[in-house]
């Protein structure tokens, strides 16, 4: 089976749907935000608005803990929604591709909850008892992780001014910190931005991927590449020494270059499935060697056909 024939390696160019091709979680998050935005007037008309936007009274006094998440899928206006979704689209796709869909979803949801919790805690401490909504805190976490991987990659600020990612993050965080200190009662939830940025930094710095703490990953035995041992030649009773392989040329169990085609193909399936679940960053050195060997053999086959 060729690499691009495998189900989890089929991109949008192979007939996949918009939500099942590349970066499906990023697209799904955007779609959910847009749908919720158009449902917000219904929530307001039916008096359900305050059950879903975040407030310190709702969470701490009434126990509406779901607000920590639901508020991040609601927005105050078209431009608020558009700005957040454009940023998520620009950086979220690559982060999802790098970490894998499962880890990216876990990261985004944790960032959403913790950024809202950070805002609620600061709002309560300052005694403001306001309301908050928007995905800015979660998206700030994604932007910070992206900037830590690609600090010198340029992005068009306001779609006009090219600026490197590290500088963009510094500008945003400096602005938010200044506004929090000078205008703590501002309508912009800068405490959520700063909380999301802090979580993004900790996530990248300490590698807090969900797959690293999953019970399945802990209990599942690590697969190893085992090459078939060479068979000894039969010996006779009367003559000749017994043949044995030269220790200097014996094959190590982790050597991928000597694996039969069927074994390498099966192992490649496992590695590619892992990339689809967890992203390329979770591969071990051995799994990277499997990819390299499969790529080398594919190049050789193409050369032979030429």
PDB file of C-alpha atoms in Angstrom:
ATOM      1  CA  UNK A   1       0.000   0.000   0.000  1.00  0.00           C
ATOM      2  CA  UNK A   2       1.420   3.378  -0.999  1.00  0.00           C
ATOM      3  CA  UNK A   3       1.790   6.148   1.539  1.00  0.00           C
ATOM      4  CA  UNK A   4      -0.875   8.355  -0.060  1.00  0.00           C
ATOM      5  CA  UNK A   5      -3.307   5.435  -0.358  1.00  0.00           C
ATOM      6  CA  UNK A   6      -3.537   5.137   3.392  1.00  0.00           C
ATOM      7  CA  UNK A   7      -6.766   6.497   4.864  1.00  0.00           C
ATOM      8  CA  UNK A   8      -5.134   8.738   7.448  1.00  0.00           C
ATOM      9  CA  UNK A   9      -2.779  10.298   4.914  1.00  0.00           C
ATOM     10  CA  UNK A  10      -5.429  11.386   2.439  1.00  0.00           C
ATOM     11  CA  UNK A  11      -5.648  15.138   2.309  1.00  0.00           C
ATOM     12  CA  UNK A  12      -8.219  17.452   0.806  1.00  0.00           C
ATOM     13  CA  UNK A  13      -6.828  16.810  -2.648  1.00  0.00           C
ATOM     14  CA  UNK A  14      -7.915  13.165  -2.442  1.00  0.00           C
ATOM     15  CA  UNK A  15     -11.638  13.846  -2.258  1.00  0.00           C
ATOM     16  CA  UNK A  16     -11.989  14.315   1.490  1.00  0.00           C
ATOM     17  CA  UNK A  17     -14.742  16.537   2.835  1.00  0.00           C
ATOM     18  CA  UNK A  18     -13.952  19.977   4.148  1.00  0.00           C
ATOM     19  CA  UNK A  19     -14.251  18.853   7.764  1.00  0.00           C
ATOM     20  CA  UNK A  20     -12.407  15.549   7.262  1.00  0.00           C
ATOM     21  CA  UNK A  21      -9.366  16.667   5.292  1.00  0.00           C
ATOM     22  CA  UNK A  22      -6.426  18.570   6.694  1.00  0.00           C
ATOM     23  CA  UNK A  23      -6.829  20.172  10.157  1.00  0.00           C
ATOM     24  CA  UNK A  24     -10.396  18.916  10.766  1.00  0.00           C
ATOM     25  CA  UNK A  25     -10.477  20.127  14.386  1.00  0.00           C
ATOM     26  CA  UNK A  26      -9.485  23.681  13.478  1.00  0.00           C
ATOM     27  CA  UNK A  27     -12.217  23.788  10.861  1.00  0.00           C
ATOM     28  CA  UNK A  28     -14.768  22.274  13.240  1.00  0.00           C
ATOM     29  CA  UNK A  29     -13.974  24.841  15.942  1.00  0.00           C
ATOM     30  CA  UNK A  30     -14.472  27.655  13.441  1.00  0.00           C
ATOM     31  CA  UNK A  31     -17.769  26.177  12.236  1.00  0.00           C
ATOM     32  CA  UNK A  32     -19.040  25.766  15.809  1.00  0.00           C
ATOM     33  CA  UNK A  33     -18.159  29.380  16.628  1.00  0.00           C
ATOM     34  CA  UNK A  34     -19.999  30.637  13.541  1.00  0.00           C
ATOM     35  CA  UNK A  35     -23.089  28.516  14.259  1.00  0.00           C
ATOM     36  CA  UNK A  36     -23.191  29.632  17.889  1.00  0.00           C
ATOM     37  CA  UNK A  37     -22.862  33.258  16.810  1.00  0.00           C
ATOM     38  CA  UNK A  38     -26.033  32.980  14.718  1.00  0.00           C
ATOM     39  CA  UNK A  39     -27.827  31.232  17.589  1.00  0.00           C
ATOM     40  CA  UNK A  40     -26.963  33.940  20.115  1.00  0.00           C
ATOM     41  CA  UNK A  41     -30.024  36.135  19.346  1.00  0.00           C
ATOM     42  CA  UNK A  42     -32.242  33.147  20.168  1.00  0.00           C
ATOM     43  CA  UNK A  43     -30.479  32.702  23.505  1.00  0.00           C
ATOM     44  CA  UNK A  44     -30.963  36.387  24.275  1.00  0.00           C
ATOM     45  CA  UNK A  45     -34.643  36.370  23.322  1.00  0.00           C
ATOM     46  CA  UNK A  46     -35.337  33.354  25.531  1.00  0.00           C
ATOM     47  CA  UNK A  47     -33.428  34.689  28.506  1.00  0.00           C
ATOM     48  CA  UNK A  48     -30.731  32.004  28.304  1.00  0.00           C
ATOM     49  CA  UNK A  49     -27.843  34.352  27.527  1.00  0.00           C
ATOM     50  CA  UNK A  50     -26.554  34.582  31.100  1.00  0.00           C
ATOM     51  CA  UNK A  51     -26.385  30.811  31.400  1.00  0.00           C
ATOM     52  CA  UNK A  52     -23.639  30.582  28.786  1.00  0.00           C
ATOM     53  CA  UNK A  53     -21.488  33.723  29.013  1.00  0.00           C
ATOM     54  CA  UNK A  54     -18.900  33.668  31.793  1.00  0.00           C
ATOM     55  CA  UNK A  55     -19.347  35.600  35.018  1.00  0.00           C
ATOM     56  CA  UNK A  56     -17.832  35.257  38.454  1.00  0.00           C
ATOM     57  CA  UNK A  57     -21.293  35.171  40.033  1.00  0.00           C
ATOM     58  CA  UNK A  58     -22.509  32.488  37.651  1.00  0.00           C
ATOM     59  CA  UNK A  59     -19.499  30.234  38.174  1.00  0.00           C
ATOM     60  CA  UNK A  60     -18.710  30.725  41.866  1.00  0.00           C
ATOM     61  CA  UNK A  61     -22.140  31.588  43.290  1.00  0.00           C
ATOM     62  CA  UNK A  62     -24.510  29.569  41.116  1.00  0.00           C
ATOM     63  CA  UNK A  63     -22.172  26.764  40.048  1.00  0.00           C
ATOM     64  CA  UNK A  64     -22.475  27.295  36.291  1.00  0.00           C
ATOM     65  CA  UNK A  65     -19.055  25.766  35.692  1.00  0.00           C
ATOM     66  CA  UNK A  66     -19.854  25.024  32.047  1.00  0.00           C
ATOM     67  CA  UNK A  67     -19.501  28.757  31.427  1.00  0.00           C
ATOM     68  CA  UNK A  68     -15.732  28.271  31.541  1.00  0.00           C
ATOM     69  CA  UNK A  69     -16.066  26.572  28.150  1.00  0.00           C
ATOM     70  CA  UNK A  70     -19.296  27.838  26.599  1.00  0.00           C
ATOM     71  CA  UNK A  71     -18.255  31.487  26.861  1.00  0.00           C
ATOM     72  CA  UNK A  72     -15.304  30.837  24.552  1.00  0.00           C
ATOM     73  CA  UNK A  73     -17.650  29.880  21.698  1.00  0.00           C
ATOM     74  CA  UNK A  74     -19.643  33.126  21.914  1.00  0.00           C
ATOM     75  CA  UNK A  75     -18.733  36.545  20.531  1.00  0.00           C
ATOM     76  CA  UNK A  76     -19.814  40.145  20.994  1.00  0.00           C
ATOM     77  CA  UNK A  77     -20.052  41.016  17.297  1.00  0.00           C
ATOM     78  CA  UNK A  78     -19.095  40.179  13.741  1.00  0.00           C
ATOM     79  CA  UNK A  79     -15.647  41.766  13.931  1.00  0.00           C
ATOM     80  CA  UNK A  80     -14.917  40.055  17.243  1.00  0.00           C
ATOM     81  CA  UNK A  81     -15.774  36.705  15.668  1.00  0.00           C
ATOM     82  CA  UNK A  82     -13.978  37.416  12.392  1.00  0.00           C
ATOM     83  CA  UNK A  83     -10.735  38.547  14.049  1.00  0.00           C
ATOM     84  CA  UNK A  84     -10.562  35.488  16.287  1.00  0.00           C
ATOM     85  CA  UNK A  85     -11.421  32.986  13.564  1.00  0.00           C
ATOM     86  CA  UNK A  86      -8.918  34.449  11.097  1.00  0.00           C
ATOM     87  CA  UNK A  87      -6.143  34.122  13.675  1.00  0.00           C
ATOM     88  CA  UNK A  88      -7.212  30.585  14.543  1.00  0.00           C
ATOM     89  CA  UNK A  89      -7.230  29.640  10.862  1.00  0.00           C
ATOM     90  CA  UNK A  90      -3.763  31.122  10.297  1.00  0.00           C
ATOM     91  CA  UNK A  91      -1.986  29.353  13.158  1.00  0.00           C
ATOM     92  CA  UNK A  92      -4.312  26.553  14.244  1.00  0.00           C
ATOM     93  CA  UNK A  93      -3.986  24.426  11.116  1.00  0.00           C
ATOM     94  CA  UNK A  94      -0.222  24.074  11.422  1.00  0.00           C
ATOM     95  CA  UNK A  95      -0.350  23.428  15.157  1.00  0.00           C
ATOM     96  CA  UNK A  96      -2.966  20.717  14.631  1.00  0.00           C
ATOM     97  CA  UNK A  97      -0.842  19.158  11.893  1.00  0.00           C
ATOM     98  CA  UNK A  98       2.190  19.210  14.186  1.00  0.00           C
ATOM     99  CA  UNK A  99       0.556  17.855  17.346  1.00  0.00           C
ATOM    100  CA  UNK A 100      -2.178  15.725  15.823  1.00  0.00           C
ATOM    101  CA  UNK A 101      -5.920  16.296  16.064  1.00  0.00           C
ATOM    102  CA  UNK A 102      -6.462  14.652  19.443  1.00  0.00           C
ATOM    103  CA  UNK A 103      -3.682  16.544  21.215  1.00  0.00           C
ATOM    104  CA  UNK A 104      -4.663  19.804  19.535  1.00  0.00           C
ATOM    105  CA  UNK A 105      -8.304  19.494  20.606  1.00  0.00           C
ATOM    106  CA  UNK A 106      -7.275  18.701  24.184  1.00  0.00           C
ATOM    107  CA  UNK A 107      -4.882  21.660  24.163  1.00  0.00           C
ATOM    108  CA  UNK A 108      -7.468  24.070  22.756  1.00  0.00           C
ATOM    109  CA  UNK A 109     -10.204  23.056  25.197  1.00  0.00           C
ATOM    110  CA  UNK A 110      -7.828  23.292  28.162  1.00  0.00           C
ATOM    111  CA  UNK A 111      -6.699  26.714  26.956  1.00  0.00           C
ATOM    112  CA  UNK A 112     -10.334  27.803  26.649  1.00  0.00           C
ATOM    113  CA  UNK A 113     -11.231  26.691  30.172  1.00  0.00           C
ATOM    114  CA  UNK A 114      -8.071  27.974  31.858  1.00  0.00           C
ATOM    115  CA  UNK A 115      -8.073  31.344  30.103  1.00  0.00           C
ATOM    116  CA  UNK A 116     -11.676  31.891  31.215  1.00  0.00           C
ATOM    117  CA  UNK A 117     -10.826  30.723  34.721  1.00  0.00           C
ATOM    118  CA  UNK A 118      -7.936  33.195  34.821  1.00  0.00           C
ATOM    119  CA  UNK A 119     -10.267  36.024  33.854  1.00  0.00           C
ATOM    120  CA  UNK A 120     -12.888  34.978  36.430  1.00  0.00           C
ATOM    121  CA  UNK A 121     -10.272  34.787  39.185  1.00  0.00           C
ATOM    122  CA  UNK A 122      -8.878  38.256  38.433  1.00  0.00           C
ATOM    123  CA  UNK A 123     -12.361  39.718  37.958  1.00  0.00           C
ATOM    124  CA  UNK A 124     -13.406  38.350  41.340  1.00  0.00           C
ATOM    125  CA  UNK A 125     -10.212  39.577  43.002  1.00  0.00           C
ATOM    126  CA  UNK A 126     -10.789  43.100  41.658  1.00  0.00           C
ATOM    127  CA  UNK A 127     -14.459  42.991  42.651  1.00  0.00           C
ATOM    128  CA  UNK A 128     -15.836  43.914  39.220  1.00  0.00           C
ATOM    129  CA  UNK A 129     -18.302  41.025  38.713  1.00  0.00           C
ATOM    130  CA  UNK A 130     -18.545  41.549  34.966  1.00  0.00           C
ATOM    131  CA  UNK A 131     -19.280  39.225  32.056  1.00  0.00           C
ATOM    132  CA  UNK A 132     -16.929  37.685  29.491  1.00  0.00           C
ATOM    133  CA  UNK A 133     -17.267  35.955  26.149  1.00  0.00           C
ATOM    134  CA  UNK A 134     -14.969  35.196  23.237  1.00  0.00           C
ATOM    135  CA  UNK A 135     -12.302  32.745  22.072  1.00  0.00           C
ATOM    136  CA  UNK A 136      -9.435  35.232  22.377  1.00  0.00           C
ATOM    137  CA  UNK A 137      -7.843  33.577  25.409  1.00  0.00           C
ATOM    138  CA  UNK A 138      -7.753  30.117  23.823  1.00  0.00           C
ATOM    139  CA  UNK A 139      -6.490  31.509  20.528  1.00  0.00           C
ATOM    140  CA  UNK A 140      -3.789  33.487  22.321  1.00  0.00           C
ATOM    141  CA  UNK A 141      -2.519  30.176  23.721  1.00  0.00           C
ATOM    142  CA  UNK A 142      -2.322  28.748  20.190  1.00  0.00           C
ATOM    143  CA  UNK A 143      -0.551  31.880  18.930  1.00  0.00           C
ATOM    144  CA  UNK A 144       2.052  31.709  21.718  1.00  0.00           C
ATOM    145  CA  UNK A 145       2.857  28.049  20.994  1.00  0.00           C
ATOM    146  CA  UNK A 146       3.086  28.845  17.285  1.00  0.00           C
ATOM    147  CA  UNK A 147       5.452  31.750  18.003  1.00  0.00           C
ATOM    148  CA  UNK A 148       7.655  29.543  20.188  1.00  0.00           C
ATOM    149  CA  UNK A 149       8.096  27.122  17.289  1.00  0.00           C
ATOM    150  CA  UNK A 150       8.356  29.753  14.548  1.00  0.00           C
ATOM    151  CA  UNK A 151       9.520  33.003  16.191  1.00  0.00           C
ATOM    152  CA  UNK A 152      10.859  34.534  12.974  1.00  0.00           C
ATOM    153  CA  UNK A 153       7.984  33.606  10.700  1.00  0.00           C
ATOM    154  CA  UNK A 154       6.241  36.711   9.399  1.00  0.00           C
ATOM    155  CA  UNK A 155       2.544  37.438   9.542  1.00  0.00           C
ATOM    156  CA  UNK A 156       0.622  40.379   8.094  1.00  0.00           C
ATOM    157  CA  UNK A 157      -0.610  42.532  10.966  1.00  0.00           C
ATOM    158  CA  UNK A 158      -3.971  44.041   9.968  1.00  0.00           C
ATOM    159  CA  UNK A 159      -3.356  42.198   6.657  1.00  0.00           C
ATOM    160  CA  UNK A 160      -0.888  44.938   5.668  1.00  0.00           C
ATOM    161  CA  UNK A 161       2.150  45.208   7.957  1.00  0.00           C
ATOM    162  CA  UNK A 162       4.584  42.234   7.980  1.00  0.00           C
ATOM    163  CA  UNK A 163       5.765  41.439  11.496  1.00  0.00           C
ATOM    164  CA  UNK A 164       7.603  38.456  12.968  1.00  0.00           C
ATOM    165  CA  UNK A 165       5.652  36.192  15.288  1.00  0.00           C
ATOM    166  CA  UNK A 166       7.774  36.810  18.374  1.00  0.00           C
ATOM    167  CA  UNK A 167       7.326  40.560  18.010  1.00  0.00           C
ATOM    168  CA  UNK A 168       3.603  40.221  17.431  1.00  0.00           C
ATOM    169  CA  UNK A 169       3.215  38.248  20.662  1.00  0.00           C
ATOM    170  CA  UNK A 170       5.318  40.764  22.601  1.00  0.00           C
ATOM    171  CA  UNK A 171       3.196  43.651  21.282  1.00  0.00           C
ATOM    172  CA  UNK A 172      -0.064  41.953  22.204  1.00  0.00           C
ATOM    173  CA  UNK A 173       1.063  40.875  25.661  1.00  0.00           C
ATOM    174  CA  UNK A 174       2.573  44.272  26.462  1.00  0.00           C
ATOM    175  CA  UNK A 175      -0.656  45.979  25.391  1.00  0.00           C
ATOM    176  CA  UNK A 176      -2.794  43.587  27.444  1.00  0.00           C
ATOM    177  CA  UNK A 177      -0.594  43.886  30.528  1.00  0.00           C
ATOM    178  CA  UNK A 178      -0.623  47.692  30.310  1.00  0.00           C
ATOM    179  CA  UNK A 179      -4.394  47.752  29.903  1.00  0.00           C
ATOM    180  CA  UNK A 180      -4.905  45.380  32.827  1.00  0.00           C
ATOM    181  CA  UNK A 181      -2.831  47.653  35.072  1.00  0.00           C
ATOM    182  CA  UNK A 182      -4.292  50.963  33.928  1.00  0.00           C
ATOM    183  CA  UNK A 183      -7.869  50.013  32.954  1.00  0.00           C
ATOM    184  CA  UNK A 184      -8.760  46.866  34.899  1.00  0.00           C
ATOM    185  CA  UNK A 185     -12.482  47.458  34.271  1.00  0.00           C
ATOM    186  CA  UNK A 186     -12.035  47.534  30.485  1.00  0.00           C
ATOM    187  CA  UNK A 187     -14.602  45.738  28.329  1.00  0.00           C
ATOM    188  CA  UNK A 188     -11.755  43.794  26.690  1.00  0.00           C
ATOM    189  CA  UNK A 189     -10.994  40.652  28.707  1.00  0.00           C
ATOM    190  CA  UNK A 190      -7.229  41.135  28.707  1.00  0.00           C
ATOM    191  CA  UNK A 191      -6.894  38.876  31.759  1.00  0.00           C
ATOM    192  CA  UNK A 192      -8.188  36.043  29.587  1.00  0.00           C
ATOM    193  CA  UNK A 193      -5.581  36.833  26.913  1.00  0.00           C
ATOM    194  CA  UNK A 194      -2.759  36.821  29.460  1.00  0.00           C
ATOM    195  CA  UNK A 195      -3.996  33.607  31.086  1.00  0.00           C
ATOM    196  CA  UNK A 196      -4.195  31.889  27.704  1.00  0.00           C
ATOM    197  CA  UNK A 197      -0.706  33.084  26.805  1.00  0.00           C
ATOM    198  CA  UNK A 198       0.658  31.742  30.103  1.00  0.00           C
ATOM    199  CA  UNK A 199      -0.922  28.343  29.497  1.00  0.00           C
ATOM    200  CA  UNK A 200       0.415  28.250  25.942  1.00  0.00           C
ATOM    201  CA  UNK A 201       3.933  28.899  27.205  1.00  0.00           C
ATOM    202  CA  UNK A 202       3.675  26.198  29.881  1.00  0.00           C
ATOM    203  CA  UNK A 203       2.186  23.732  27.397  1.00  0.00           C
ATOM    204  CA  UNK A 204       5.085  24.121  24.991  1.00  0.00           C
ATOM    205  CA  UNK A 205       7.830  24.433  27.607  1.00  0.00           C
ATOM    206  CA  UNK A 206       6.813  21.336  29.595  1.00  0.00           C
ATOM    207  CA  UNK A 207       5.376  19.386  26.630  1.00  0.00           C
ATOM    208  CA  UNK A 208       1.949  18.923  28.223  1.00  0.00           C
ATOM    209  CA  UNK A 209       0.450  16.944  25.362  1.00  0.00           C
ATOM    210  CA  UNK A 210      -2.520  14.783  26.312  1.00  0.00           C
ATOM    211  CA  UNK A 211      -0.971  11.732  24.642  1.00  0.00           C
ATOM    212  CA  UNK A 212       1.987  11.858  27.044  1.00  0.00           C
ATOM    213  CA  UNK A 213      -0.361  11.321  29.998  1.00  0.00           C
ATOM    214  CA  UNK A 214      -2.904   9.015  28.360  1.00  0.00           C
ATOM    215  CA  UNK A 215      -3.345   5.700  30.176  1.00  0.00           C
ATOM    216  CA  UNK A 216      -3.282   3.915  26.841  1.00  0.00           C
ATOM    217  CA  UNK A 217       0.152   5.283  26.106  1.00  0.00           C
ATOM    218  CA  UNK A 218       1.402   4.194  29.519  1.00  0.00           C
ATOM    219  CA  UNK A 219       0.079   0.645  29.382  1.00  0.00           C
ATOM    220  CA  UNK A 220       0.649  -0.087  25.709  1.00  0.00           C
ATOM    221  CA  UNK A 221       3.967  -1.925  25.203  1.00  0.00           C
ATOM    222  CA  UNK A 222       6.408  -0.194  22.897  1.00  0.00           C
ATOM    223  CA  UNK A 223       6.749  -1.902  19.542  1.00  0.00           C
ATOM    224  CA  UNK A 224      10.210  -2.821  18.361  1.00  0.00           C
ATOM    225  CA  UNK A 225      11.554  -3.656  14.942  1.00  0.00           C
ATOM    226  CA  UNK A 226      12.819  -7.223  14.941  1.00  0.00           C
ATOM    227  CA  UNK A 227      14.684  -8.483  11.923  1.00  0.00           C
ATOM    228  CA  UNK A 228      14.580 -12.214  11.217  1.00  0.00           C
ATOM    229  CA  UNK A 229      17.620 -14.016  12.554  1.00  0.00           C
ATOM    230  CA  UNK A 230      19.733 -15.793   9.917  1.00  0.00           C
ATOM    231  CA  UNK A 231      19.289 -19.526   9.985  1.00  0.00           C
ATOM    232  CA  UNK A 232      22.288 -21.667  10.673  1.00  0.00           C
ATOM    233  CA  UNK A 233      23.311 -24.052   7.947  1.00  0.00           C
ATOM    234  CA  UNK A 234      22.755 -27.709   8.797  1.00  0.00           C
ATOM    235  CA  UNK A 235      25.805 -29.536  10.046  1.00  0.00           C
ATOM    236  CA  UNK A 236      26.937 -33.139   9.630  1.00  0.00           C
ATOM    237  CA  UNK A 237      28.325 -35.359  12.312  1.00  0.00           C
ATOM    238  CA  UNK A 238      31.424 -36.395  10.480  1.00  0.00           C
ATOM    239  CA  UNK A 239      32.946 -33.261   9.001  1.00  0.00           C
ATOM    240  CA  UNK A 240      33.279 -29.510   8.992  1.00  0.00           C
ATOM    241  CA  UNK A 241      32.819 -26.777  11.481  1.00  0.00           C
ATOM    242  CA  UNK A 242      29.399 -25.316  12.186  1.00  0.00           C
ATOM    243  CA  UNK A 243      28.629 -22.086  10.293  1.00  0.00           C
ATOM    244  CA  UNK A 244      27.537 -19.057  12.297  1.00  0.00           C
ATOM    245  CA  UNK A 245      27.082 -15.416  11.318  1.00  0.00           C
ATOM    246  CA  UNK A 246      29.983 -13.057  11.794  1.00  0.00           C
ATOM    247  CA  UNK A 247      29.340 -10.999  14.958  1.00  0.00           C
ATOM    248  CA  UNK A 248      30.734  -7.949  13.220  1.00  0.00           C
ATOM    249  CA  UNK A 249      28.061  -8.158  10.542  1.00  0.00           C
ATOM    250  CA  UNK A 250      25.141  -9.294  12.703  1.00  0.00           C
ATOM    251  CA  UNK A 251      21.993  -7.228  12.285  1.00  0.00           C
ATOM    252  CA  UNK A 252      20.720  -5.160  15.168  1.00  0.00           C
ATOM    253  CA  UNK A 253      17.022  -5.555  16.065  1.00  0.00           C
ATOM    254  CA  UNK A 254      16.334  -1.865  15.336  1.00  0.00           C
ATOM    255  CA  UNK A 255      17.857  -1.914  11.851  1.00  0.00           C
ATOM    256  CA  UNK A 256      15.157  -0.923   9.382  1.00  0.00           C
ATOM    257  CA  UNK A 257      17.187  -1.325   6.224  1.00  0.00           C
ATOM    258  CA  UNK A 258      17.056  -5.136   6.420  1.00  0.00           C
ATOM    259  CA  UNK A 259      13.339  -5.510   7.081  1.00  0.00           C
ATOM    260  CA  UNK A 260      11.389  -7.392   4.408  1.00  0.00           C
ATOM    261  CA  UNK A 261       9.012  -5.235   2.388  1.00  0.00           C
ATOM    262  CA  UNK A 262       5.916  -6.675   4.086  1.00  0.00           C
ATOM    263  CA  UNK A 263       7.215  -5.990   7.605  1.00  0.00           C
ATOM    264  CA  UNK A 264       8.325  -2.463   6.752  1.00  0.00           C
ATOM    265  CA  UNK A 265       4.958  -1.732   5.138  1.00  0.00           C
ATOM    266  CA  UNK A 266       3.090  -2.957   8.214  1.00  0.00           C
ATOM    267  CA  UNK A 267       5.345  -0.943  10.520  1.00  0.00           C
ATOM    268  CA  UNK A 268       4.882   2.110   8.322  1.00  0.00           C
ATOM    269  CA  UNK A 269       1.114   1.774   8.737  1.00  0.00           C
ATOM    270  CA  UNK A 270       1.559   1.933  12.511  1.00  0.00           C
ATOM    271  CA  UNK A 271       3.831   4.970  12.359  1.00  0.00           C
ATOM    272  CA  UNK A 272       1.541   6.889  10.012  1.00  0.00           C
ATOM    273  CA  UNK A 273      -1.456   6.074  12.181  1.00  0.00           C
ATOM    274  CA  UNK A 274       0.443   7.508  15.141  1.00  0.00           C
ATOM    275  CA  UNK A 275       1.185  10.686  13.166  1.00  0.00           C
ATOM    276  CA  UNK A 276      -2.520  11.017  12.396  1.00  0.00           C
ATOM    277  CA  UNK A 277      -3.345  10.692  16.115  1.00  0.00           C
ATOM    278  CA  UNK A 278      -0.505  12.611  17.751  1.00  0.00           C
ATOM    279  CA  UNK A 279       1.359  14.555  15.067  1.00  0.00           C
ATOM    280  CA  UNK A 280       4.928  14.267  13.824  1.00  0.00           C
ATOM    281  CA  UNK A 281       6.370  15.690  17.046  1.00  0.00           C
ATOM    282  CA  UNK A 282       5.482  12.551  19.021  1.00  0.00           C
ATOM    283  CA  UNK A 283       7.599  10.140  16.983  1.00  0.00           C
ATOM    284  CA  UNK A 284      10.511   8.293  18.528  1.00  0.00           C
ATOM    285  CA  UNK A 285      13.919   8.064  16.878  1.00  0.00           C
ATOM    286  CA  UNK A 286      13.111   4.526  15.768  1.00  0.00           C
ATOM    287  CA  UNK A 287       9.826   5.603  14.182  1.00  0.00           C
ATOM    288  CA  UNK A 288      11.569   8.410  12.320  1.00  0.00           C
ATOM    289  CA  UNK A 289      13.986   5.816  10.917  1.00  0.00           C
ATOM    290  CA  UNK A 290      11.018   3.812   9.642  1.00  0.00           C
ATOM    291  CA  UNK A 291       9.774   6.858   7.724  1.00  0.00           C
ATOM    292  CA  UNK A 292      13.234   7.531   6.319  1.00  0.00           C
ATOM    293  CA  UNK A 293      13.718   3.943   5.171  1.00  0.00           C
ATOM    294  CA  UNK A 294      10.258   3.789   3.585  1.00  0.00           C
ATOM    295  CA  UNK A 295      10.960   7.057   1.796  1.00  0.00           C
ATOM    296  CA  UNK A 296      14.322   5.748   0.564  1.00  0.00           C
ATOM    297  CA  UNK A 297      12.782   2.564  -0.821  1.00  0.00           C
ATOM    298  CA  UNK A 298       9.991   4.552  -2.504  1.00  0.00           C
ATOM    299  CA  UNK A 299      12.582   6.757  -4.209  1.00  0.00           C
ATOM    300  CA  UNK A 300      14.487   3.693  -5.367  1.00  0.00           C
ATOM    301  CA  UNK A 301      11.344   2.174  -6.868  1.00  0.00           C
ATOM    302  CA  UNK A 302      10.599   5.388  -8.731  1.00  0.00           C
ATOM    303  CA  UNK A 303      14.182   5.469 -10.031  1.00  0.00           C
ATOM    304  CA  UNK A 304      13.904   1.870 -11.220  1.00  0.00           C
ATOM    305  CA  UNK A 305      10.774   2.707 -13.209  1.00  0.00           C
ATOM    306  CA  UNK A 306      12.569   5.609 -14.877  1.00  0.00           C
TER     307      UNK A 306
END
